[in-house]
Amino acid sequence: MEMETRDLSSIEIRSLMLDTLAYDGDDIDAEGKTFKSYGYQGTQSDLYRLMEGLAIKRGLLKLDIPLRGSAWSGDGIILYPQSTTNFSFSDIQNIYEQFHLLLNQGIIAPGAVGNYGQNLPDFHVTKYGLRCLEEHEILPYDVDGYLRRINSIPSISKWVEFYIKEALQCYNANCMEAAVIMLGLSSEKILDEQIDALLRYLYRNYTDEFSLMQTEVSNIRFASAKFNCYKKYFDMIKNNISDQTFKDMLPLVDRVSFQAYANFTRITRNGLAHPSDTKMERIEVLMIFISFIKYCQTQYGFINYYINN
C-alpha cells in the first residue's frame, strides 16, 4: 500500500529539527554525518539535508526525490519542493520559521568555530540547547504535547490545566518569572485539592486526625503554611496505611513532590516580597517544567487514592 503523505505540522517540524541535531546514528546521511560528530556545529543546509533523511527514515516523507550527499558546511542546495527536496512548500516555510524560533529561544546561535563563519548560515547548538537535546521528556516548547501529557493525568482539574497552559505561553514568550508564577498557582490549586481529599479520607478512616486537621487548616491563610499542615498530617498517617498502592507511591513523593513544591513557592505571590528582584534562568525554568509533569502525576496519585479509599 502506498504511503500517504501530508504537510508536517509546526510541532512535527520543530521536533524533527531537534531530533536531527541530537541524532547520533549513521543512517540519515549518505556518508553517516551527524551534528554530534561535528561538535554540534554546521550550516543550515547540513541541518535541512539531515532532517530530510530522518523524516524519510521515520515515514514522515515519501522518497520521490533522491537524497543527495554534500560536504559538511558546504553551500548545499536551495530547497525547491518536488525538485530538490521531498519537503512540501508548506514544510519548507515551516522549516525556516522553526529554525528562527530556535534562534530566538537560544537553542541555537549564529556562527561556528573553526572552518565556518561568524554568521548564518553557519550556526552552533548553545549550552542551553544541548540541555534541551539531552532531555527525553516533553519540553515546554511543545505546548500541545505537554498539555496532552498533563490532560492524561486522571482527575486533573480544569483550573490546573488552565494555569499550566498559561505557564507554557509565558515560557514560549520568554517570560520566565511569569511562567514559574503560573506553575506556582497551579501547584497551589493542587495543594488545595490535596487538602480537601485528605480531609475526606481522614473523616472516613482517622476521625481524631480529621478533627485536628480541620481545625488547623481553617485558620491558615498562606499556601506555604497549608503545605506544612498537609505534610504534617500526611507524615502522621503514612506509616499506618498498609495498602500496597499507597506504599508504592511514598518514594515518589519523598524524592519529587516536596522538593518540587519548594521550587515553585520561591516566586509565587506568597513567596516573594520583591518580584522585581527575582530572575529565573531559562535552563532553570526548563528543568522545573520537566519535573512538573511528574509532580502532577504524583500528587494526583495521592488525591485519587484519598478519594477512592
Short mmCIF file of C-alpha atoms in Angstrom, two decimals:
data_model
loop_
_atom_site.label_atom_id
_atom_site.label_comp_id
_atom_site.label_asym_id
_atom_site.label_seq_id
_atom_site.Cartn_x
_atom_site.Cartn_y
_atom_site.Cartn_z
CA MET A 1 0.00 0.00 0.00
CA GLU A 2 1.40 3.39 -0.97
CA MET A 3 2.28 5.61 1.96
CA GLU A 4 0.10 8.66 2.45
CA THR A 5 1.94 11.93 2.83
CA ARG A 6 0.81 15.23 4.27
CA ASP A 7 2.23 18.57 5.22
CA LEU A 8 4.03 18.36 8.54
CA SER A 9 2.82 20.49 11.44
CA SER A 10 4.96 23.12 13.12
CA ILE A 11 5.38 20.83 16.12
CA GLU A 12 6.47 17.93 13.92
CA ILE A 13 8.97 20.13 12.08
CA ARG A 14 10.34 21.50 15.34
CA SER A 15 10.63 18.06 16.89
CA LEU A 16 12.27 16.75 13.73
CA MET A 17 14.77 19.61 13.79
CA LEU A 18 15.74 18.98 17.41
CA ASP A 19 15.91 15.23 16.88
CA THR A 20 18.19 15.80 13.88
CA LEU A 21 20.54 17.97 15.92
CA ALA A 22 20.69 15.25 18.60
CA TYR A 23 20.85 12.26 16.23
CA ASP A 24 23.92 10.04 16.55
CA GLY A 25 23.14 7.27 14.06
CA ASP A 26 24.83 6.95 10.66
CA ASP A 27 21.76 6.17 8.57
CA ILE A 28 20.26 9.55 7.69
CA ASP A 29 23.17 10.80 5.58
CA ALA A 30 24.91 9.13 2.65
CA GLU A 31 28.26 9.42 4.46
CA GLY A 32 26.97 8.95 8.00
CA LYS A 33 27.48 12.58 9.01
CA THR A 34 25.78 13.96 12.13
CA PHE A 35 25.86 17.22 14.03
CA LYS A 36 27.22 15.36 17.04
CA SER A 37 30.24 14.19 15.06
CA TYR A 38 30.97 17.79 14.08
CA GLY A 39 30.71 19.22 17.59
CA TYR A 40 27.10 20.35 17.12
CA GLN A 41 28.16 22.90 14.51
CA GLY A 42 27.25 23.17 10.85
CA THR A 43 25.19 25.06 8.32
CA GLN A 44 21.51 25.40 7.66
CA SER A 45 21.97 23.23 4.55
CA ASP A 46 23.52 20.47 6.68
CA LEU A 47 20.55 20.62 9.04
CA TYR A 48 17.90 20.59 6.32
CA ARG A 49 19.61 17.72 4.46
CA LEU A 50 19.81 15.54 7.58
CA MET A 51 16.26 16.48 8.58
CA GLU A 52 15.02 15.14 5.27
CA GLY A 53 16.90 11.88 5.77
CA LEU A 54 15.43 11.45 9.26
CA ALA A 55 11.92 12.34 8.05
CA ILE A 56 12.12 9.66 5.37
CA LYS A 57 13.51 7.13 7.85
CA ARG A 58 10.55 7.81 10.16
CA GLY A 59 7.99 7.63 7.37
CA LEU A 60 7.07 11.30 7.53
CA LEU A 61 8.08 11.85 3.90
CA LYS A 62 7.86 9.72 0.77
CA LEU A 63 11.10 9.35 -1.17
CA ASP A 64 10.28 10.77 -4.60
CA ILE A 65 13.38 12.95 -4.99
CA PRO A 66 16.68 11.07 -4.43
CA LEU A 67 18.63 12.26 -1.41
CA ARG A 68 21.92 13.97 -2.15
CA GLY A 69 25.13 13.95 -0.18
CA SER A 70 27.21 17.05 0.40
CA ALA A 71 30.44 18.13 2.03
CA TRP A 72 29.87 19.29 5.60
CA SER A 73 29.45 23.06 5.81
CA GLY A 74 29.28 23.26 2.02
CA ASP A 75 26.92 25.54 0.15
CA GLY A 76 24.31 22.81 -0.25
CA ILE A 77 21.25 23.32 -2.39
CA ILE A 78 18.26 25.64 -2.25
CA LEU A 79 15.10 23.85 -1.17
CA TYR A 80 12.57 23.66 -4.01
CA PRO A 81 9.53 21.44 -3.37
CA GLN A 82 9.38 18.34 -5.56
CA SER A 83 12.55 19.45 -7.33
CA THR A 84 15.48 19.41 -4.92
CA THR A 85 13.68 18.10 -1.83
CA ASN A 86 10.83 15.85 -0.74
CA PHE A 87 9.58 18.53 1.65
CA SER A 88 6.47 20.38 0.51
CA PHE A 89 6.17 24.14 0.06
CA SER A 90 4.43 24.36 3.45
CA ASP A 91 7.09 22.16 5.06
CA ILE A 92 9.88 24.41 3.77
CA GLN A 93 8.18 27.52 5.12
CA ASN A 94 7.75 25.75 8.44
CA ILE A 95 11.41 24.71 8.47
CA TYR A 96 12.57 28.29 8.02
CA GLU A 97 10.16 29.53 10.68
CA GLN A 98 11.14 26.87 13.22
CA PHE A 99 14.85 27.43 12.60
CA HIS A 100 14.49 31.09 13.50
CA LEU A 101 12.33 30.25 16.51
CA LEU A 102 15.16 28.05 17.80
CA LEU A 103 17.46 31.03 17.30
CA ASN A 104 15.10 33.34 19.20
CA GLN A 105 14.79 30.88 22.06
CA GLY A 106 18.54 30.44 22.43
CA ILE A 107 18.71 26.76 21.47
CA ILE A 108 21.00 27.55 18.53
CA ALA A 109 23.05 30.66 17.74
CA PRO A 110 24.69 32.15 14.62
CA GLY A 111 28.32 31.37 13.84
CA ALA A 112 30.57 28.40 14.48
CA VAL A 113 34.21 27.93 15.49
CA GLY A 114 36.77 26.63 13.01
CA ASN A 115 36.31 26.48 9.26
CA TYR A 116 32.98 28.22 9.46
CA GLY A 117 31.75 31.80 9.52
CA GLN A 118 30.61 34.01 12.35
CA ASN A 119 27.10 34.47 10.95
CA LEU A 120 24.32 32.44 9.36
CA PRO A 121 24.07 30.09 7.56
CA ASP A 122 26.75 28.75 9.95
CA PHE A 123 25.44 28.08 13.45
CA HIS A 124 26.06 26.08 16.62
CA VAL A 125 23.97 24.50 19.35
CA THR A 126 24.22 26.52 22.58
CA LYS A 127 24.84 25.08 26.05
CA TYR A 128 21.18 25.61 26.80
CA GLY A 129 20.34 23.88 23.52
CA LEU A 130 22.48 20.89 24.44
CA ARG A 131 20.49 20.54 27.66
CA CYS A 132 17.29 20.53 25.61
CA LEU A 133 18.69 17.84 23.32
CA GLU A 134 19.69 15.68 26.29
CA GLU A 135 16.21 15.64 27.77
CA HIS A 136 13.87 12.92 26.54
CA GLU A 137 10.83 14.38 28.29
CA ILE A 138 8.20 16.53 26.63
CA LEU A 139 9.65 20.03 26.63
CA PRO A 140 7.58 23.20 27.14
CA TYR A 141 8.13 24.46 23.59
CA ASP A 142 5.84 21.60 22.52
CA VAL A 143 2.71 23.15 24.01
CA ASP A 144 0.26 20.62 22.57
CA GLY A 145 2.42 17.65 23.54
CA TYR A 146 2.95 18.97 27.06
CA LEU A 147 -0.77 19.60 27.55
CA ARG A 148 -1.61 16.14 26.21
CA ARG A 149 0.64 14.64 28.87
CA ILE A 150 -0.97 16.80 31.56
CA ASN A 151 -4.51 16.02 30.37
CA SER A 152 -3.75 12.29 30.55
CA ILE A 153 -3.42 12.50 34.35
CA PRO A 154 -6.61 11.07 35.93
CA SER A 155 -8.84 13.63 37.68
CA ILE A 156 -6.64 16.66 36.95
CA SER A 157 -8.76 19.78 37.36
CA LYS A 158 -9.59 22.37 34.73
CA TRP A 159 -8.03 25.16 36.80
CA VAL A 160 -4.72 23.31 36.99
CA GLU A 161 -4.83 22.76 33.23
CA PHE A 162 -5.56 26.47 32.72
CA TYR A 163 -2.62 27.65 34.85
CA ILE A 164 -0.25 25.22 33.14
CA LYS A 165 -1.37 26.38 29.70
CA GLU A 166 -0.75 29.99 30.75
CA ALA A 167 2.67 28.98 32.08
CA LEU A 168 3.57 27.41 28.73
CA GLN A 169 2.56 30.55 26.87
CA CYS A 170 4.68 32.67 29.22
CA TYR A 171 7.66 30.36 28.77
CA ASN A 172 7.47 30.50 24.99
CA ALA A 173 7.16 34.28 25.15
CA ASN A 174 10.44 34.28 27.12
CA CYS A 175 8.70 35.48 30.32
CA MET A 176 10.45 33.10 32.71
CA GLU A 177 9.32 34.57 36.03
CA ALA A 178 5.69 34.73 34.87
CA ALA A 179 5.89 31.10 33.73
CA VAL A 180 7.00 29.87 37.14
CA ILE A 181 4.42 32.04 38.89
CA MET A 182 1.74 30.32 36.80
CA LEU A 183 3.18 26.94 37.76
CA GLY A 184 3.16 28.10 41.37
CA LEU A 185 -0.53 28.95 41.10
CA SER A 186 -1.28 25.53 39.62
CA SER A 187 0.70 23.96 42.46
CA GLU A 188 -1.35 25.93 45.00
CA LYS A 189 -4.54 24.66 43.37
CA ILE A 190 -3.26 21.08 43.53
CA LEU A 191 -2.43 21.61 47.20
CA ASP A 192 -5.99 22.81 47.92
CA GLU A 193 -7.33 19.69 46.21
CA GLN A 194 -4.93 17.51 48.19
CA ILE A 195 -6.03 19.01 51.49
CA ASP A 196 -9.72 18.57 50.64
CA ALA A 197 -9.16 14.97 49.55
CA LEU A 198 -7.03 14.14 52.60
CA LEU A 199 -9.65 15.62 54.95
CA ARG A 200 -12.34 13.42 53.40
CA TYR A 201 -10.03 10.42 53.72
CA LEU A 202 -9.31 11.21 57.39
CA TYR A 203 -13.02 11.65 58.07
CA ARG A 204 -13.64 8.10 56.87
CA ASN A 205 -10.56 6.46 58.37
CA TYR A 206 -8.89 8.60 61.08
CA THR A 207 -11.52 10.64 62.90
CA ASP A 208 -9.22 12.12 65.56
CA GLU A 209 -6.73 13.33 62.97
CA PHE A 210 -9.61 14.67 60.88
CA SER A 211 -10.83 16.91 63.70
CA LEU A 212 -7.35 18.23 64.41
CA MET A 213 -6.52 18.93 60.77
CA GLN A 214 -9.88 20.52 60.03
CA THR A 215 -9.43 22.96 62.92
CA GLU A 216 -5.84 23.73 61.99
CA VAL A 217 -6.35 24.26 58.28
CA SER A 218 -9.37 26.52 58.80
CA ASN A 219 -7.08 29.11 60.40
CA ILE A 220 -4.41 29.03 57.68
CA ARG A 221 -4.18 31.70 55.01
CA PHE A 222 -0.89 31.25 53.17
CA ALA A 223 -0.03 28.42 50.80
CA SER A 224 3.29 27.67 52.50
CA ALA A 225 1.51 27.12 55.82
CA LYS A 226 -1.13 24.98 54.11
CA PHE A 227 1.64 22.85 52.65
CA ASN A 228 3.25 22.40 56.07
CA CYS A 229 -0.12 21.41 57.50
CA TYR A 230 -0.72 18.89 54.73
CA LYS A 231 2.75 17.40 55.18
CA LYS A 232 2.27 17.21 58.96
CA TYR A 233 -0.86 15.05 58.72
CA PHE A 234 0.47 13.13 55.74
CA ASP A 235 3.52 12.15 57.81
CA MET A 236 1.27 11.37 60.76
CA ILE A 237 -0.68 8.64 58.93
CA LYS A 238 1.59 7.43 56.14
CA ASN A 239 3.23 4.64 58.16
CA ASN A 240 -0.15 3.38 59.37
CA ILE A 241 -1.52 2.72 55.88
CA SER A 242 -0.89 -0.87 54.81
CA ASP A 243 -2.31 -0.61 51.29
CA GLN A 244 0.45 -1.52 48.82
CA THR A 245 -0.69 1.04 46.24
CA PHE A 246 -0.13 3.79 48.78
CA LYS A 247 3.22 2.36 49.87
CA ASP A 248 4.42 2.21 46.28
CA MET A 249 3.82 5.95 45.91
CA LEU A 250 5.76 7.00 49.02
CA PRO A 251 9.24 7.01 47.44
CA LEU A 252 7.91 9.24 44.65
CA VAL A 253 6.51 11.86 46.98
CA ASP A 254 9.68 11.92 49.06
CA ARG A 255 12.00 12.35 46.07
CA VAL A 256 10.00 14.54 43.76
CA SER A 257 6.95 16.28 45.09
CA PHE A 258 8.05 18.01 48.28
CA GLN A 259 11.24 19.30 46.67
CA ALA A 260 9.34 20.44 43.58
CA TYR A 261 6.88 22.41 45.70
CA ALA A 262 9.77 24.21 47.40
CA ASN A 263 10.98 25.30 43.95
CA PHE A 264 7.59 26.62 42.87
CA THR A 265 6.93 28.61 46.04
CA ARG A 266 10.15 30.56 45.53
CA ILE A 267 8.41 33.09 43.31
CA THR A 268 4.70 32.65 43.94
CA ARG A 269 2.71 35.51 45.38
CA ASN A 270 3.26 34.11 48.89
CA GLY A 271 6.97 33.56 48.46
CA LEU A 272 8.01 36.91 47.01
CA ALA A 273 8.32 40.19 48.77
CA HIS A 274 10.05 41.89 45.84
CA PRO A 275 9.18 40.24 42.48
CA SER A 276 11.39 42.62 40.51
CA ASP A 277 14.45 41.22 42.28
CA THR A 278 13.81 37.67 41.09
CA LYS A 279 15.41 36.46 37.86
CA MET A 280 15.00 32.93 36.57
CA GLU A 281 17.41 31.38 34.09
CA ARG A 282 15.85 29.64 31.11
CA ILE A 283 17.53 26.31 31.89
CA GLU A 284 16.29 26.51 35.48
CA VAL A 285 12.72 27.06 34.31
CA LEU A 286 13.06 24.28 31.73
CA MET A 287 14.04 21.85 34.49
CA ILE A 288 11.02 22.92 36.55
CA PHE A 289 8.71 22.30 33.59
CA ILE A 290 10.20 18.86 33.05
CA SER A 291 9.76 17.91 36.71
CA PHE A 292 6.27 19.40 36.89
CA ILE A 293 4.65 16.63 34.85
CA LYS A 294 5.98 14.06 37.30
CA TYR A 295 4.96 16.32 40.16
CA CYS A 296 1.36 16.42 38.92
CA GLN A 297 1.25 12.68 38.31
CA THR A 298 2.48 12.00 41.84
CA GLN A 299 0.16 14.47 43.56
CA TYR A 300 -2.92 13.28 41.71
CA GLY A 301 -1.94 9.72 42.50
CA PHE A 302 -2.40 10.57 46.19
CA ILE A 303 -5.52 12.66 45.56
CA ASN A 304 -7.16 9.78 43.72
CA TYR A 305 -6.12 7.37 46.47
CA TYR A 306 -7.71 9.59 49.15
CA ILE A 307 -10.91 9.91 47.13
CA ASN A 308 -11.27 6.19 46.45
CA ASN A 309 -10.40 4.81 49.90
#
